[in-house]
PDB file of C-alpha atoms in Angstrom:
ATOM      1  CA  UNK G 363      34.700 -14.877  11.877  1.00 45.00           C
ATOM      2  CA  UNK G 364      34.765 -16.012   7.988  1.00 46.00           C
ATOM      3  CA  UNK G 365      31.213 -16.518   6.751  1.00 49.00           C
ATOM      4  CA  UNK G 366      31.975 -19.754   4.662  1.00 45.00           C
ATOM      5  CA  UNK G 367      31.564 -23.128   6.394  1.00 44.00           C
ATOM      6  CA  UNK G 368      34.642 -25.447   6.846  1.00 43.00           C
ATOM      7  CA  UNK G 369      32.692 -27.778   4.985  1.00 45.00           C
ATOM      8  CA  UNK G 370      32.569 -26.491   1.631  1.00 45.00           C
ATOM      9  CA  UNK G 371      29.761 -27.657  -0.689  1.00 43.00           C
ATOM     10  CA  UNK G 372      31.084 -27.514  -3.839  1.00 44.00           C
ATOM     11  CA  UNK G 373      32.797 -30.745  -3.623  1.00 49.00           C
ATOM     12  CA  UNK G 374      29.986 -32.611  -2.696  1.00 54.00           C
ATOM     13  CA  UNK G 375      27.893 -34.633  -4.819  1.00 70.00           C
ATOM     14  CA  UNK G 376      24.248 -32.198  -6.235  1.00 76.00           C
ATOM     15  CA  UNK G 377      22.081 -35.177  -4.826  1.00 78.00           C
ATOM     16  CA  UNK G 378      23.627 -34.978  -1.384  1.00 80.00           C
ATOM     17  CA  UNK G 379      23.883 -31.352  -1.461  1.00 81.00           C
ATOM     18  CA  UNK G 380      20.011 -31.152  -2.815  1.00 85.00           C
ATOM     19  CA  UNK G 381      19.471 -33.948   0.082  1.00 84.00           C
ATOM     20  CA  UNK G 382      20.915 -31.279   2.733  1.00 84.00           C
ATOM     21  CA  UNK G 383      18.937 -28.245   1.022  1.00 88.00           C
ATOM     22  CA  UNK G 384      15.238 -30.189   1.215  1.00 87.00           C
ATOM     23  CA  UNK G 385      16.353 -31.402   4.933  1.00 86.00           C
ATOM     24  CA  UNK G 386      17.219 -27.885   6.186  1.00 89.00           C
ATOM     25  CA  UNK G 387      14.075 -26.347   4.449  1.00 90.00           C
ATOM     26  CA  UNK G 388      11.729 -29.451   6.078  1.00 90.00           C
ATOM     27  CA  UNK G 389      13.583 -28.266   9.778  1.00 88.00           C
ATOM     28  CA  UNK G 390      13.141 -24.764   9.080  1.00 89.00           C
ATOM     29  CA  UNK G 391       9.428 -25.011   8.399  1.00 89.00           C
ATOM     30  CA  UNK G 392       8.673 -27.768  11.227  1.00 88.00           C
ATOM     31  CA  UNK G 393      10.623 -25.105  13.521  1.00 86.00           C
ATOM     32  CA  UNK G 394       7.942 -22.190  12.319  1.00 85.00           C
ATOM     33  CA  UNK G 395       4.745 -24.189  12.642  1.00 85.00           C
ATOM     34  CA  UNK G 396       5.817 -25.807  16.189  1.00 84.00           C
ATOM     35  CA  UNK G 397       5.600 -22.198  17.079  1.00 82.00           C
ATOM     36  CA  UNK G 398       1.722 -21.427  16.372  1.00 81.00           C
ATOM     37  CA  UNK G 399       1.476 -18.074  18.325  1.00 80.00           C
ATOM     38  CA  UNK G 400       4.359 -16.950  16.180  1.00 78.00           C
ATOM     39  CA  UNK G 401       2.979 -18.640  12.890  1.00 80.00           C
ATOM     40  CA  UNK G 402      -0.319 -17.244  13.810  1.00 82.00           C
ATOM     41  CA  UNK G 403       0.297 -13.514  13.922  1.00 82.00           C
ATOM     42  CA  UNK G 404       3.090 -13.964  10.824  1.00 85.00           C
ATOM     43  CA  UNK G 405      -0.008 -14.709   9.082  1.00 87.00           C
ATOM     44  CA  UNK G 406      -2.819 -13.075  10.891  1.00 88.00           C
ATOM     45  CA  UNK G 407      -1.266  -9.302  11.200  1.00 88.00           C
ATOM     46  CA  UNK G 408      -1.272  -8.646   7.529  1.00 89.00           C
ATOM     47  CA  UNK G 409      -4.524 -10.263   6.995  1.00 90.00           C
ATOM     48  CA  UNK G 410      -5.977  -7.994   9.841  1.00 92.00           C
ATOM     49  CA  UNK G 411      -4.750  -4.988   8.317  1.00 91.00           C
ATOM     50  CA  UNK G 412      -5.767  -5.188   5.380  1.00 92.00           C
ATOM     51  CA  UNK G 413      -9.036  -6.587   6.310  1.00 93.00           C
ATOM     52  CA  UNK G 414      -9.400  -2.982   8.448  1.00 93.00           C
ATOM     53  CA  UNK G 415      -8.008  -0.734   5.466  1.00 92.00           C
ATOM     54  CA  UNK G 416     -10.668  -2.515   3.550  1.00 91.00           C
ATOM     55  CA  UNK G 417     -13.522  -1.655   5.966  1.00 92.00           C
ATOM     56  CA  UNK G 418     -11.868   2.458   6.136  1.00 91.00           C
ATOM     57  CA  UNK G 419     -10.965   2.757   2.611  1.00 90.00           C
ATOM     58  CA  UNK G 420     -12.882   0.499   0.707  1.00 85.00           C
ATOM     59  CA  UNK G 421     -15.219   3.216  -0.844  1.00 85.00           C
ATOM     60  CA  UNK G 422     -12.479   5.484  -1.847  1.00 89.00           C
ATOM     61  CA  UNK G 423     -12.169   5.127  -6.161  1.00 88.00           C
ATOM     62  CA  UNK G 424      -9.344   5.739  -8.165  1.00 89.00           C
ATOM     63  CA  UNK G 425      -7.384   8.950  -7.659  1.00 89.00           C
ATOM     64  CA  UNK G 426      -4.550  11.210  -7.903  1.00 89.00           C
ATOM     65  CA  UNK G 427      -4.000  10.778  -4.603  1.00 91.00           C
ATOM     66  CA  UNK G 428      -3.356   7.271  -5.358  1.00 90.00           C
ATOM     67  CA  UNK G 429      -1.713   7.470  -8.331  1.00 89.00           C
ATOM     68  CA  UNK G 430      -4.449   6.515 -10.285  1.00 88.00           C
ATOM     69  CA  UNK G 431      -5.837   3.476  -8.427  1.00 89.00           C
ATOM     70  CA  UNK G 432      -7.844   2.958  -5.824  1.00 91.00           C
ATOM     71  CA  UNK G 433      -7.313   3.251  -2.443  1.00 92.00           C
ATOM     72  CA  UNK G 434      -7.417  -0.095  -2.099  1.00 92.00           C
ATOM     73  CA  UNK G 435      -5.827  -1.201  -4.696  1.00 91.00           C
ATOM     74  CA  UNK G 436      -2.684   1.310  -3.478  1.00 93.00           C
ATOM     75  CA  UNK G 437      -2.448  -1.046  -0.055  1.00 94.00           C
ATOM     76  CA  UNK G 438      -2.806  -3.972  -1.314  1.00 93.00           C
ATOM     77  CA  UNK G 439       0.612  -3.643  -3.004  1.00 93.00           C
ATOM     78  CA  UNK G 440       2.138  -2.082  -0.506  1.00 94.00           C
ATOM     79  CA  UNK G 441       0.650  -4.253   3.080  1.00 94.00           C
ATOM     80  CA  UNK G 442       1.914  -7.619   0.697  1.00 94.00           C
ATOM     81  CA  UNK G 443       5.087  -5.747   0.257  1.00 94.00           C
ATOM     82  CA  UNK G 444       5.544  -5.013   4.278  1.00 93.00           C
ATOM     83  CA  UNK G 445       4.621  -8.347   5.059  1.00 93.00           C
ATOM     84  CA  UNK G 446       7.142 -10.097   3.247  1.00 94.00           C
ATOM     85  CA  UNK G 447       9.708  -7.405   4.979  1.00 93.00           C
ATOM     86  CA  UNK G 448       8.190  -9.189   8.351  1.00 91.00           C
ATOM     87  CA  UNK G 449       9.122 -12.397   7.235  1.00 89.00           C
ATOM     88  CA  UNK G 450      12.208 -11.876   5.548  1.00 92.00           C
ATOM     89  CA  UNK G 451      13.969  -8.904   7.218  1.00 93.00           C
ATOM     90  CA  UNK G 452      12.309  -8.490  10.782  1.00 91.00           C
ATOM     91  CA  UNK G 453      12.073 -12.210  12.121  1.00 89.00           C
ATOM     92  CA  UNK G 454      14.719 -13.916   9.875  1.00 92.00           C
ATOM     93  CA  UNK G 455      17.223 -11.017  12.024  1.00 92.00           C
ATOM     94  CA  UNK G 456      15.648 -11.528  15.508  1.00 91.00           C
ATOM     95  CA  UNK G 457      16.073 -15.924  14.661  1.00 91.00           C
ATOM     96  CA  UNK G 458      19.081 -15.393  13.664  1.00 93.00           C
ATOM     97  CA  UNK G 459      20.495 -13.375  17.131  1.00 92.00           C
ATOM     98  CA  UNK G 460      18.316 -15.478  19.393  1.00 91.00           C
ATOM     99  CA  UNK G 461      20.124 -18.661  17.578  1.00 91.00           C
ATOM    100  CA  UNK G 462      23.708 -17.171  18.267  1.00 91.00           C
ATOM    101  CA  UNK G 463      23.192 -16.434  21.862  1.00 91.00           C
ATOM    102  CA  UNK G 464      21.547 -19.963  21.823  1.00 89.00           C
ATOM    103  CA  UNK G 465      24.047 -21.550  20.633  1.00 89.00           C
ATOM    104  CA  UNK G 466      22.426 -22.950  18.018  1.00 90.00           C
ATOM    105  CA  UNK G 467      24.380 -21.333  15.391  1.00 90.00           C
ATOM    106  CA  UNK G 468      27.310 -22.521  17.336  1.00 90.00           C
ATOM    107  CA  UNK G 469      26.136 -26.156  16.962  1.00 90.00           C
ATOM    108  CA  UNK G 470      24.900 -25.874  13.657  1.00 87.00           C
ATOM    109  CA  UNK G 471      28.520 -24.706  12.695  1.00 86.00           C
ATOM    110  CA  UNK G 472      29.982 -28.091  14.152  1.00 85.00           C
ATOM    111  CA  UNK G 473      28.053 -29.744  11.572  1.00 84.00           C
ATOM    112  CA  UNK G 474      28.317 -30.787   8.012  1.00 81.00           C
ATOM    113  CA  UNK G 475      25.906 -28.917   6.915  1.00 82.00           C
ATOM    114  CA  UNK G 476      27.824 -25.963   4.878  1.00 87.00           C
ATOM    115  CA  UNK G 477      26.862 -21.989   5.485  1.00 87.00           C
ATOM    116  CA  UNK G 478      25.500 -21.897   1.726  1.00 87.00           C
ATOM    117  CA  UNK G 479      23.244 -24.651   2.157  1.00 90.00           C
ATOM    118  CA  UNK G 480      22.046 -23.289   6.200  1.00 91.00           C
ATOM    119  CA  UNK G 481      21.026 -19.717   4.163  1.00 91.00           C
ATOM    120  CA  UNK G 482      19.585 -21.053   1.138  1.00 92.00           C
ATOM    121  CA  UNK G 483      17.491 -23.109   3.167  1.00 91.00           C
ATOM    122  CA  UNK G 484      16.379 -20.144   5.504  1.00 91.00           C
ATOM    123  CA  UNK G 485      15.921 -18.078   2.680  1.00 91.00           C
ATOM    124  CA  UNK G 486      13.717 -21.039   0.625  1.00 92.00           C
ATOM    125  CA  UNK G 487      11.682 -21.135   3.677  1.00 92.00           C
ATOM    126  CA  UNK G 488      10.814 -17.514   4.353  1.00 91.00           C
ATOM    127  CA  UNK G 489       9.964 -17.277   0.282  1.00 91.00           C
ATOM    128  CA  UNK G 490       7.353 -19.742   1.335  1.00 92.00           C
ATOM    129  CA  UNK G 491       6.249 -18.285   3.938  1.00 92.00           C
ATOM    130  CA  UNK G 492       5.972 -14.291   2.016  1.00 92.00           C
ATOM    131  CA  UNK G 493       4.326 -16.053  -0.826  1.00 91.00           C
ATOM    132  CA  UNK G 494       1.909 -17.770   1.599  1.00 92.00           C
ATOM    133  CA  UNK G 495       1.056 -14.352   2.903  1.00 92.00           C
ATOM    134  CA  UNK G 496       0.755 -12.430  -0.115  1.00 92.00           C
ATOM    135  CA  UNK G 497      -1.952 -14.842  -1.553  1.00 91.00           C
ATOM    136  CA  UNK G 498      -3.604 -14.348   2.075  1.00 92.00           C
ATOM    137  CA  UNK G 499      -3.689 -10.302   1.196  1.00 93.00           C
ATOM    138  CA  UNK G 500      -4.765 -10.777  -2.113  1.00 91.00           C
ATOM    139  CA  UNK G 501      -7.589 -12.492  -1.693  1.00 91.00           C
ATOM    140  CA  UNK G 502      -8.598 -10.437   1.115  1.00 92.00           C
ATOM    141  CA  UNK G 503      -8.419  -7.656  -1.155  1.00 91.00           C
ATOM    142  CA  UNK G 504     -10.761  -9.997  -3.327  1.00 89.00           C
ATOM    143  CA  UNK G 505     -13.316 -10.014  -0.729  1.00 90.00           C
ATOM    144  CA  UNK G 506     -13.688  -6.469  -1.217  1.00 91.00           C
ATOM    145  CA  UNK G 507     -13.531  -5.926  -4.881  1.00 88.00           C
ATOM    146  CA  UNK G 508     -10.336  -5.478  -5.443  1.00 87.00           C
ATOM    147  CA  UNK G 509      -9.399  -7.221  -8.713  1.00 83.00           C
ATOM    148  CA  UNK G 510      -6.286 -10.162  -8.697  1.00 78.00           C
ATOM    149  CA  UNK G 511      -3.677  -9.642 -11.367  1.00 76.00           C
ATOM    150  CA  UNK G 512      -3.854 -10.332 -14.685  1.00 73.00           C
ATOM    151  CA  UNK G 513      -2.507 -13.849 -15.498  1.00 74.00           C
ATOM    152  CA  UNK G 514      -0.139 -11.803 -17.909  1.00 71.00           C
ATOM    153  CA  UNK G 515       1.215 -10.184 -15.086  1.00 74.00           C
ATOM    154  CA  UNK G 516       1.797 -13.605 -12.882  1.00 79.00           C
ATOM    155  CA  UNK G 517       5.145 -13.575 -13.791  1.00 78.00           C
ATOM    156  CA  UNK G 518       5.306  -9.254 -13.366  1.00 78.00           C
ATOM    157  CA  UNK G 519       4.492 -10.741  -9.081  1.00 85.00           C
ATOM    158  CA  UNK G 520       6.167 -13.227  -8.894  1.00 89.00           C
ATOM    159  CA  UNK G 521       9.512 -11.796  -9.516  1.00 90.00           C
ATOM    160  CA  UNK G 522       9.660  -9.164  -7.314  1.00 91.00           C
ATOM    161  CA  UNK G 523       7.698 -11.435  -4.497  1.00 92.00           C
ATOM    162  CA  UNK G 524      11.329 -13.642  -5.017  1.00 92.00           C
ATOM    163  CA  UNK G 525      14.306 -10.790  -5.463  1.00 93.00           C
ATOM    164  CA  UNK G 526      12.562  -8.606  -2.889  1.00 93.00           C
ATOM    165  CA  UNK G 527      12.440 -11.813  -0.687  1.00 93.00           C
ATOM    166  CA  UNK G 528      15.732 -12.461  -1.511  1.00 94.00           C
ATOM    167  CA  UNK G 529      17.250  -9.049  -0.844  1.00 95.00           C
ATOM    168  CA  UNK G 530      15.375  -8.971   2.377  1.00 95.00           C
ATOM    169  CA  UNK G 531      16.780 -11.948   3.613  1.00 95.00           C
ATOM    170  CA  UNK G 532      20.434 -10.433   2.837  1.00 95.00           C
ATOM    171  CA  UNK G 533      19.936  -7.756   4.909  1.00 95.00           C
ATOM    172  CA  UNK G 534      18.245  -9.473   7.749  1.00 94.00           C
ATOM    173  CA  UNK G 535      21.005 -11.506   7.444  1.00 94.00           C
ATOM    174  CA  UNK G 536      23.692  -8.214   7.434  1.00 94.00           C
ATOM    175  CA  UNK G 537      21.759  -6.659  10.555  1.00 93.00           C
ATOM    176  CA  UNK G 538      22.120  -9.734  12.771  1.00 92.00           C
ATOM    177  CA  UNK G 539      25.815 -10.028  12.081  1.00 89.00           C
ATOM    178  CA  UNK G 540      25.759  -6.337  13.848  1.00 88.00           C
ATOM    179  CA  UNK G 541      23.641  -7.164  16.685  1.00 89.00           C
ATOM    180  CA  UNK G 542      24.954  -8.268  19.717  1.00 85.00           C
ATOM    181  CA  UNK G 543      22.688  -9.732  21.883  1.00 86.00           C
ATOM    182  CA  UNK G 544      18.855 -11.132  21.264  1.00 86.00           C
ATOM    183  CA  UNK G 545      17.509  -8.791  23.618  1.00 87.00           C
ATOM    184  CA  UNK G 546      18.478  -5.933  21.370  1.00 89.00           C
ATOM    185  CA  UNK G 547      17.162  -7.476  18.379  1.00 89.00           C
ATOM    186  CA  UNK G 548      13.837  -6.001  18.160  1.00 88.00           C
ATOM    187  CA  UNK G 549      14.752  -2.720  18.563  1.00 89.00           C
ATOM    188  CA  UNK G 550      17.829  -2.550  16.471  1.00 90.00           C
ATOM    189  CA  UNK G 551      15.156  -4.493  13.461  1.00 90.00           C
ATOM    190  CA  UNK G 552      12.807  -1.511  14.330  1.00 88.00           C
ATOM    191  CA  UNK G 553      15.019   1.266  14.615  1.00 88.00           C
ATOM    192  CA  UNK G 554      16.082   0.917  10.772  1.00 86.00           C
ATOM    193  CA  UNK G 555      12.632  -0.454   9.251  1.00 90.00           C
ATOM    194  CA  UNK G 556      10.293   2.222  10.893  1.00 89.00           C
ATOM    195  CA  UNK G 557      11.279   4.891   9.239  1.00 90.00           C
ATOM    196  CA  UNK G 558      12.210   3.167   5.991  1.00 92.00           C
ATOM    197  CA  UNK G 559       8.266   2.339   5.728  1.00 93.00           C
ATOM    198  CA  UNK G 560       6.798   5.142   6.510  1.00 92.00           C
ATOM    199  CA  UNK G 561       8.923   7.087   3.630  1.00 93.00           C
ATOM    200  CA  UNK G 562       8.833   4.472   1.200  1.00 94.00           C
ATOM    201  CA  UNK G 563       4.697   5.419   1.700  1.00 92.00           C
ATOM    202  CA  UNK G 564       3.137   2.121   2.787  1.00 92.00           C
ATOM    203  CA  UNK G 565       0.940   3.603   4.534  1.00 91.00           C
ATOM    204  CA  UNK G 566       0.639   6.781   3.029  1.00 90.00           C
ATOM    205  CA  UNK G 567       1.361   7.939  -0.864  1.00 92.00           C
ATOM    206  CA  UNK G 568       4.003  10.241  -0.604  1.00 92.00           C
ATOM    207  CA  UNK G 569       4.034  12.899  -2.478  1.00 91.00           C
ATOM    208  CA  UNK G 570       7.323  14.864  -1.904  1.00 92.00           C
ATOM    209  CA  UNK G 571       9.388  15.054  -4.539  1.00 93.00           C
ATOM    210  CA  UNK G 572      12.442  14.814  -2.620  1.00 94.00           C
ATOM    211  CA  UNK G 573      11.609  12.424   0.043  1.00 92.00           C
ATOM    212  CA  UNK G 574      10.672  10.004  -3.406  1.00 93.00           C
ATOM    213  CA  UNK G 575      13.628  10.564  -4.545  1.00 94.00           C
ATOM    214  CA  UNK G 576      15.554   9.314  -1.157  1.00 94.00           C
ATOM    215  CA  UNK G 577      13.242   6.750  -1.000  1.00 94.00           C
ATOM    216  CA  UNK G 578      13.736   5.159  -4.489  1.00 94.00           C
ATOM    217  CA  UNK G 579      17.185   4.393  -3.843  1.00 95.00           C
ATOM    218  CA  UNK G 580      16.360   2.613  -0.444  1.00 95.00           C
ATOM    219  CA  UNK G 581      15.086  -1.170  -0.679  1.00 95.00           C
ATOM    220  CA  UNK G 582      11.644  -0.603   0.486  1.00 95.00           C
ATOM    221  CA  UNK G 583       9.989   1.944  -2.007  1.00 95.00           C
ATOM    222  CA  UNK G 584      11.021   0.043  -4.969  1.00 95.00           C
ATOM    223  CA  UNK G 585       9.257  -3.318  -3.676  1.00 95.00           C
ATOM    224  CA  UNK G 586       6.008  -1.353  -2.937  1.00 94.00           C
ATOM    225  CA  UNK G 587       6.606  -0.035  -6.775  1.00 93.00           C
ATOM    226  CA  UNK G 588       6.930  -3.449  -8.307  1.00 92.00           C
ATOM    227  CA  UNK G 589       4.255  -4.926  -6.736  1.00 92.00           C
ATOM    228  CA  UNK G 590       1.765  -1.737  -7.267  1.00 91.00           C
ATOM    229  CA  UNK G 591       2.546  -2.288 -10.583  1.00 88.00           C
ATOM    230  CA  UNK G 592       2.019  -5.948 -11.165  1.00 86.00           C
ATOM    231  CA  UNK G 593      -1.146  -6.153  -9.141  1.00 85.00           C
ATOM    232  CA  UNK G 594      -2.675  -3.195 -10.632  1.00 81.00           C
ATOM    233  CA  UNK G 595      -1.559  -2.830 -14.576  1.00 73.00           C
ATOM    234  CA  UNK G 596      -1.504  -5.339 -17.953  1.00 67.00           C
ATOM    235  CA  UNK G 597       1.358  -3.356 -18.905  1.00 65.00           C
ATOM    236  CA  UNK G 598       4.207  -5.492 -20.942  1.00 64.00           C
ATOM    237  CA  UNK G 599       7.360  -5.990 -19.345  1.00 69.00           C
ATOM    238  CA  UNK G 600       9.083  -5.697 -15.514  1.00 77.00           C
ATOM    239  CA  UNK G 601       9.997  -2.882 -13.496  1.00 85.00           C
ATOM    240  CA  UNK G 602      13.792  -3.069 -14.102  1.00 89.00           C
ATOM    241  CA  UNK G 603      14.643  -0.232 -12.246  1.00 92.00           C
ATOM    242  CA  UNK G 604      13.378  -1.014  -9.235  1.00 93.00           C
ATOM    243  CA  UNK G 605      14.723  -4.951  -9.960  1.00 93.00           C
ATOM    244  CA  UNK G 606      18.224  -3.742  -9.732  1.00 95.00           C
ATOM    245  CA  UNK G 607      17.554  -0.947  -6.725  1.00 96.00           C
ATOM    246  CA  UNK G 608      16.387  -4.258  -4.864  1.00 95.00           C
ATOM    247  CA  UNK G 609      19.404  -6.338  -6.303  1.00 96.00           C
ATOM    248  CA  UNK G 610      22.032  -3.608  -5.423  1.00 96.00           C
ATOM    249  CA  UNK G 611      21.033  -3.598  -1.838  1.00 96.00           C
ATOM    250  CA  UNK G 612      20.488  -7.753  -1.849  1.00 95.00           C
ATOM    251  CA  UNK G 613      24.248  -7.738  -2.625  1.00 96.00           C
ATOM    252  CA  UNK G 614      25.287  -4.816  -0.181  1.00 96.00           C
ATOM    253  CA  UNK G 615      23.646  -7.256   2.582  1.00 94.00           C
ATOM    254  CA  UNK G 616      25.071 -10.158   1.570  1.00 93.00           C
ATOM    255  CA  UNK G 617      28.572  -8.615   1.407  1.00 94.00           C
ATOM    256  CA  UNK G 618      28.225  -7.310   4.761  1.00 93.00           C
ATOM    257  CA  UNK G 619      27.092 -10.592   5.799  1.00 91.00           C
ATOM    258  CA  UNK G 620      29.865 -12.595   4.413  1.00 89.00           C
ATOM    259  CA  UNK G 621      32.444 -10.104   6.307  1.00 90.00           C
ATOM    260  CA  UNK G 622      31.053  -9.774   9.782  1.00 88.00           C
ATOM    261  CA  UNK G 623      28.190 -12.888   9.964  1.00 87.00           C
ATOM    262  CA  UNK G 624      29.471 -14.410  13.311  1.00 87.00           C
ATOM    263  CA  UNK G 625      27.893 -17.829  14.559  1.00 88.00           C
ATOM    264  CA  UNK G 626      29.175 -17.879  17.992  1.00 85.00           C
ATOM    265  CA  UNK G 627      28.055 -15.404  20.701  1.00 79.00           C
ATOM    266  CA  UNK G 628      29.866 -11.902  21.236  1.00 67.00           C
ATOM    267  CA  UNK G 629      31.615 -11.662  24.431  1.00 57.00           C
ATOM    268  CA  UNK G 630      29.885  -8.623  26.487  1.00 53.00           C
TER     269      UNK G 630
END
């Protein structure tokens, strides 16, 4: 079934179209916090993490090991960078099959509200939600010395906080259209980011030439580079490599989404 809405948006006046936007962003975030247990650990998990890498590894200094920083300086980067994969990859896929076999999507499709303006407003809200939990992590990581970004490098974060939220979003967005029922969701999310993280060295540096290598052309090890970098150098400029790595695969998922995104259920 064709991606686009039958309600195109172009033709529509930018107020009523902005009107649409700020409505489905307002339902998307009133549908997230009328869920607390959910809201709760989207928050909580990250913050307990790090909060326990803090109390293992807060004494470790800067290394090799580390590339240079400290240990926790290392997962800071890289447990803001998996949490924004929760909330823009994991759960936006899992919503998004629980909504088809719902019928929700169904409904939703009935409406005028166009397919741009539905996505834009799901991915708005899970950019507020990643940035919400990356200032949770950081100042965690305050709390045990770790030191918050220059404000030269504000714009170095928030960059790759947006495209990697972005890019996320497309391909939690590509893997729904493949899944075909919500009970299946989970695992199908898991199956592809497990391994992806534990490569990419979120939890561990990896040091492994080759597996760096496969890594840096996958979404996941780029993120964790971008934001190592702008959380723990002044250095000039932006990680442009690892902007288009995350902008390459933000347009693979989006292309797969546009061809196979379906909105009602699959027949079993």
């Amino acid at each position: 079934m064709s991606f686009a809405a039958p309600h195109a948006a172009a033709g529509r006046a930018p107020s009523r179209v902005l009107g649409l936007l700020g409505h489905q962003i307002r339902y998307e975030q009133l549908s997230f916090w009328r869920n607390p247990q959910s809201a709760f650990f989207t928050f909580v998990f990250p913050v307990v993490v790090m909060a326990v890498f803090g109390a293992l590894f807060g004494g470790i200094g800067k290394s090799g090991f580390y590339y240079g920083r400290s240990a926790l300086q290392y997962y800071l980067s890289t447990i803001a960078a998996v949490s924004v994969l929760g909330s823009c990859y994991s759960q936006l896929a899992i919503v998004l099959a629980t909504r088809r076999q719902n019928g929700i999507l169904k409904r939703v499709r009935a409406t005028p509200l166009s397919a741009s303006v539905y996505f834009v407003g799901l991915l708005a809200h899970c950019v507020v939600v990643s940035v919400v939990d990356v200032l949770l992590i950081t100042v965690v990581g305050g709390l045990y010395g770790v030191s918050l970004p220059a404000v030269s490098q504000w714009a170095a974060l928030a960059v790759p906080v947006v495209l990697g939220a972005a890019a996320f979003c497309a391909l939690g967005v590509a893997v729904a259209s493949l899944i075909r029922n919500a009970e299946a969701a989970p695992s199908v999310v898991q199956l592809v980011l497990f391994p992806l993280v534990f490569i990419s060295g979120t939890y561990m540096p990896i040091h492994s030439a080759l597996l760096n290598g496969i890594a840096g052309a996958l979404p996941v090890k780029p993120f964790n580079d971008a934001l190592l970098r702008a959380f723990t150098t002044d250095q000039a400029g932006l990680p442009w490599r690892e902007f288009g790595v995350l902008l390459l695969w933000g347009v693979a998922g989006a292309a797969v989404a546009v061809r196979r995104f379906r909105w009602d259920p699959r027949a079993e």
